[in-house]
Amino acid sequence: MATKQPAMSPSDLPVADVLDKVTGPRREEAEELLALHQEVTGATPVVWAGRIIGFGEHEYRYESGHGGRIPELAFAPGATKHTVYLSTGFAERWPDLLAQLGPHRASKACLYLTRLTKVDRDVLRALLERSLAETRGTADAGT
């Protein structure tokens, strides 16, 4: 019997297939997010869970023993908003950046952007860089 693949795993689905689901100005924004994530990570994009465009790969394990694989950085383009996946608790640790970002919503590990055109791109890059450094274990104590 075949082993079931975890929901959050990389796939062979072409990135273009995910991008093609987004139209109009959000498609251009998705292309910009794709380029930004590639610049920050230096990694090739891979589709995870059928709709998330991920860069790099990170294995995690909780004290409970539960673990898995996730992209180091990722985003999911959407019809009404883009979801950017960052390190858990980013909003509490980096309120200085979020205050400068522009219109957004944040949850435990997700940054929701309705219009990329209203967001400070340098601040977004800084958030991605901090999150990546933390995931890779290269973050400075001061960040």
mmCIF file of C-alpha atoms in Angstrom:
data_model
loop_
_atom_site.group_PDB
_atom_site.id
_atom_site.type_symbol
_atom_site.label_atom_id
_atom_site.label_comp_id
_atom_site.label_asym_id
_atom_site.label_seq_id
_atom_site.Cartn_x
_atom_site.Cartn_y
_atom_site.Cartn_z
ATOM 1 C CA MET A 1 0.000 0.000 0.000
ATOM 2 C CA ALA A 2 1.351 3.437 -0.965
ATOM 3 C CA THR A 3 2.225 5.893 1.775
ATOM 4 C CA LYS A 4 0.118 9.047 1.738
ATOM 5 C CA GLN A 5 2.143 12.179 0.980
ATOM 6 C CA PRO A 6 1.826 14.924 3.645
ATOM 7 C CA ALA A 7 -0.386 17.842 2.570
ATOM 8 C CA MET A 8 2.518 20.263 2.955
ATOM 9 C CA SER A 9 5.035 18.782 0.555
ATOM 10 C CA PRO A 10 6.708 19.852 -2.680
ATOM 11 C CA SER A 11 5.173 18.778 -5.976
ATOM 12 C CA ASP A 12 6.025 18.645 -9.656
ATOM 13 C CA LEU A 13 3.254 21.114 -10.496
ATOM 14 C CA PRO A 14 4.655 23.938 -12.646
ATOM 15 C CA VAL A 15 4.846 27.338 -10.916
ATOM 16 C CA ALA A 16 3.171 28.848 -13.996
ATOM 17 C CA ASP A 17 0.046 26.792 -13.251
ATOM 18 C CA VAL A 18 -0.299 28.482 -9.847
ATOM 19 C CA LEU A 19 0.436 31.926 -11.277
ATOM 20 C CA ASP A 20 -2.096 31.399 -14.080
ATOM 21 C CA LYS A 21 -4.895 31.162 -11.509
ATOM 22 C CA VAL A 22 -4.361 34.839 -10.700
ATOM 23 C CA THR A 23 -5.412 37.479 -13.229
ATOM 24 C CA GLY A 24 -5.243 41.218 -13.739
ATOM 25 C CA PRO A 25 -3.021 43.390 -11.548
ATOM 26 C CA ARG A 26 -2.606 40.604 -8.963
ATOM 27 C CA ARG A 27 -0.892 38.464 -11.607
ATOM 28 C CA GLU A 28 1.769 41.166 -12.039
ATOM 29 C CA GLU A 29 2.069 41.396 -8.255
ATOM 30 C CA ALA A 30 2.508 37.612 -8.049
ATOM 31 C CA GLU A 31 5.304 37.828 -10.626
ATOM 32 C CA GLU A 32 6.948 40.547 -8.517
ATOM 33 C CA LEU A 33 6.653 38.415 -5.367
ATOM 34 C CA LEU A 34 8.153 35.483 -7.268
ATOM 35 C CA ALA A 35 11.163 37.561 -8.336
ATOM 36 C CA LEU A 36 11.625 39.052 -4.846
ATOM 37 C CA HIS A 37 11.530 35.655 -3.135
ATOM 38 C CA GLN A 38 14.028 34.255 -5.653
ATOM 39 C CA GLU A 39 16.394 37.196 -5.084
ATOM 40 C CA VAL A 40 16.230 36.866 -1.307
ATOM 41 C CA THR A 41 16.604 33.068 -1.153
ATOM 42 C CA GLY A 42 18.646 32.308 -4.256
ATOM 43 C CA ALA A 43 16.424 29.227 -4.585
ATOM 44 C CA THR A 44 14.331 27.847 -7.422
ATOM 45 C CA PRO A 45 10.568 28.080 -6.810
ATOM 46 C CA VAL A 46 8.646 24.870 -6.168
ATOM 47 C CA VAL A 47 4.890 24.437 -5.711
ATOM 48 C CA TRP A 48 3.911 23.083 -2.282
ATOM 49 C CA ALA A 49 0.430 21.837 -1.345
ATOM 50 C CA GLY A 50 -0.839 22.605 -4.849
ATOM 51 C CA ARG A 51 -1.002 26.402 -4.398
ATOM 52 C CA ILE A 52 1.954 27.700 -2.362
ATOM 53 C CA ILE A 53 5.103 28.804 -4.163
ATOM 54 C CA GLY A 54 7.986 27.873 -1.897
ATOM 55 C CA PHE A 55 11.709 28.556 -1.934
ATOM 56 C CA GLY A 56 14.267 26.330 -0.260
ATOM 57 C CA GLU A 57 13.363 23.670 2.256
ATOM 58 C CA HIS A 58 13.525 23.438 6.038
ATOM 59 C CA GLU A 59 12.941 20.482 8.331
ATOM 60 C CA TYR A 60 11.450 21.228 11.732
ATOM 61 C CA ARG A 61 10.764 19.165 14.830
ATOM 62 C CA TYR A 62 8.783 20.189 17.900
ATOM 63 C CA GLU A 63 9.515 18.987 21.439
ATOM 64 C CA SER A 64 6.464 16.746 21.073
ATOM 65 C CA GLY A 65 8.281 14.846 18.334
ATOM 66 C CA HIS A 66 6.012 16.100 15.556
ATOM 67 C CA GLY A 67 7.931 17.416 12.590
ATOM 68 C CA GLY A 68 7.879 17.919 8.882
ATOM 69 C CA ARG A 69 9.187 19.911 5.958
ATOM 70 C CA ILE A 70 8.300 23.425 4.915
ATOM 71 C CA PRO A 71 9.707 25.954 2.477
ATOM 72 C CA GLU A 72 12.211 28.421 3.931
ATOM 73 C CA LEU A 73 10.106 31.231 2.439
ATOM 74 C CA ALA A 74 6.849 31.031 0.521
ATOM 75 C CA PHE A 75 3.836 32.899 -0.773
ATOM 76 C CA ALA A 76 0.441 32.036 -2.179
ATOM 77 C CA PRO A 77 -1.035 34.376 -4.774
ATOM 78 C CA GLY A 78 -4.758 34.912 -4.493
ATOM 79 C CA ALA A 79 -7.704 36.600 -6.145
ATOM 80 C CA THR A 80 -8.293 38.958 -3.192
ATOM 81 C CA LYS A 81 -4.968 38.896 -1.320
ATOM 82 C CA HIS A 82 -1.475 37.460 -1.372
ATOM 83 C CA THR A 83 -0.350 35.386 1.589
ATOM 84 C CA VAL A 84 3.337 35.599 2.486
ATOM 85 C CA TYR A 85 4.576 32.878 4.830
ATOM 86 C CA LEU A 86 7.139 34.043 7.386
ATOM 87 C CA SER A 87 8.649 32.620 10.568
ATOM 88 C CA THR A 88 6.217 32.006 13.415
ATOM 89 C CA GLY A 89 5.675 35.028 15.653
ATOM 90 C CA PHE A 90 7.169 37.530 13.210
ATOM 91 C CA ALA A 91 4.597 40.218 14.037
ATOM 92 C CA GLU A 92 5.526 40.267 17.721
ATOM 93 C CA ARG A 93 9.266 40.282 17.022
ATOM 94 C CA TRP A 94 9.380 42.840 14.205
ATOM 95 C CA PRO A 95 6.666 45.442 14.907
ATOM 96 C CA ASP A 96 9.077 48.156 13.725
ATOM 97 C CA LEU A 97 8.988 46.751 10.195
ATOM 98 C CA LEU A 98 5.255 46.093 10.183
ATOM 99 C CA ALA A 99 4.617 49.700 11.236
ATOM 100 C CA GLN A 100 6.451 50.856 8.098
ATOM 101 C CA LEU A 101 5.111 48.209 5.687
ATOM 102 C CA GLY A 102 1.790 49.701 4.658
ATOM 103 C CA PRO A 103 -1.675 48.082 4.610
ATOM 104 C CA HIS A 104 -1.559 44.462 5.768
ATOM 105 C CA ARG A 105 -2.951 41.877 8.146
ATOM 106 C CA ALA A 106 -0.826 39.446 10.115
ATOM 107 C CA SER A 107 -1.431 36.127 11.821
ATOM 108 C CA LYS A 108 0.923 33.737 13.590
ATOM 109 C CA ALA A 109 3.052 32.990 10.501
ATOM 110 C CA CYS A 110 1.212 34.700 7.621
ATOM 111 C CA LEU A 111 1.349 38.205 6.227
ATOM 112 C CA TYR A 112 -1.708 39.117 4.136
ATOM 113 C CA LEU A 113 -1.349 41.809 1.489
ATOM 114 C CA THR A 114 -4.353 42.970 -0.512
ATOM 115 C CA ARG A 115 -2.388 45.291 -2.814
ATOM 116 C CA LEU A 116 1.326 44.988 -3.290
ATOM 117 C CA THR A 117 1.338 48.461 -4.845
ATOM 118 C CA LYS A 118 0.573 49.981 -1.414
ATOM 119 C CA VAL A 119 3.396 48.171 0.383
ATOM 120 C CA ASP A 120 6.929 49.458 0.953
ATOM 121 C CA ARG A 121 9.017 46.947 -1.024
ATOM 122 C CA ASP A 122 12.192 47.600 0.980
ATOM 123 C CA VAL A 123 10.349 46.786 4.196
ATOM 124 C CA LEU A 124 8.861 43.652 2.631
ATOM 125 C CA ARG A 125 12.356 42.583 1.560
ATOM 126 C CA ALA A 126 13.638 43.183 5.106
ATOM 127 C CA LEU A 127 10.849 40.992 6.522
ATOM 128 C CA LEU A 128 11.726 38.219 4.069
ATOM 129 C CA GLU A 129 15.438 38.514 4.857
ATOM 130 C CA ARG A 130 14.872 38.395 8.639
ATOM 131 C CA SER A 131 12.540 35.430 8.339
ATOM 132 C CA LEU A 132 14.968 33.543 6.112
ATOM 133 C CA ALA A 133 17.896 34.251 8.448
ATOM 134 C CA GLU A 134 15.869 32.997 11.391
ATOM 135 C CA THR A 135 14.803 29.850 9.548
ATOM 136 C CA ARG A 136 18.380 29.132 8.490
ATOM 137 C CA GLY A 137 19.619 29.836 12.013
ATOM 138 C CA THR A 138 21.782 32.758 10.927
ATOM 139 C CA ALA A 139 19.762 35.581 12.555
ATOM 140 C CA ASP A 140 21.574 38.043 14.778
ATOM 141 C CA ALA A 141 20.251 38.385 18.314
ATOM 142 C CA GLY A 142 19.443 42.032 17.571
ATOM 143 C CA THR A 143 16.990 41.352 14.732
#
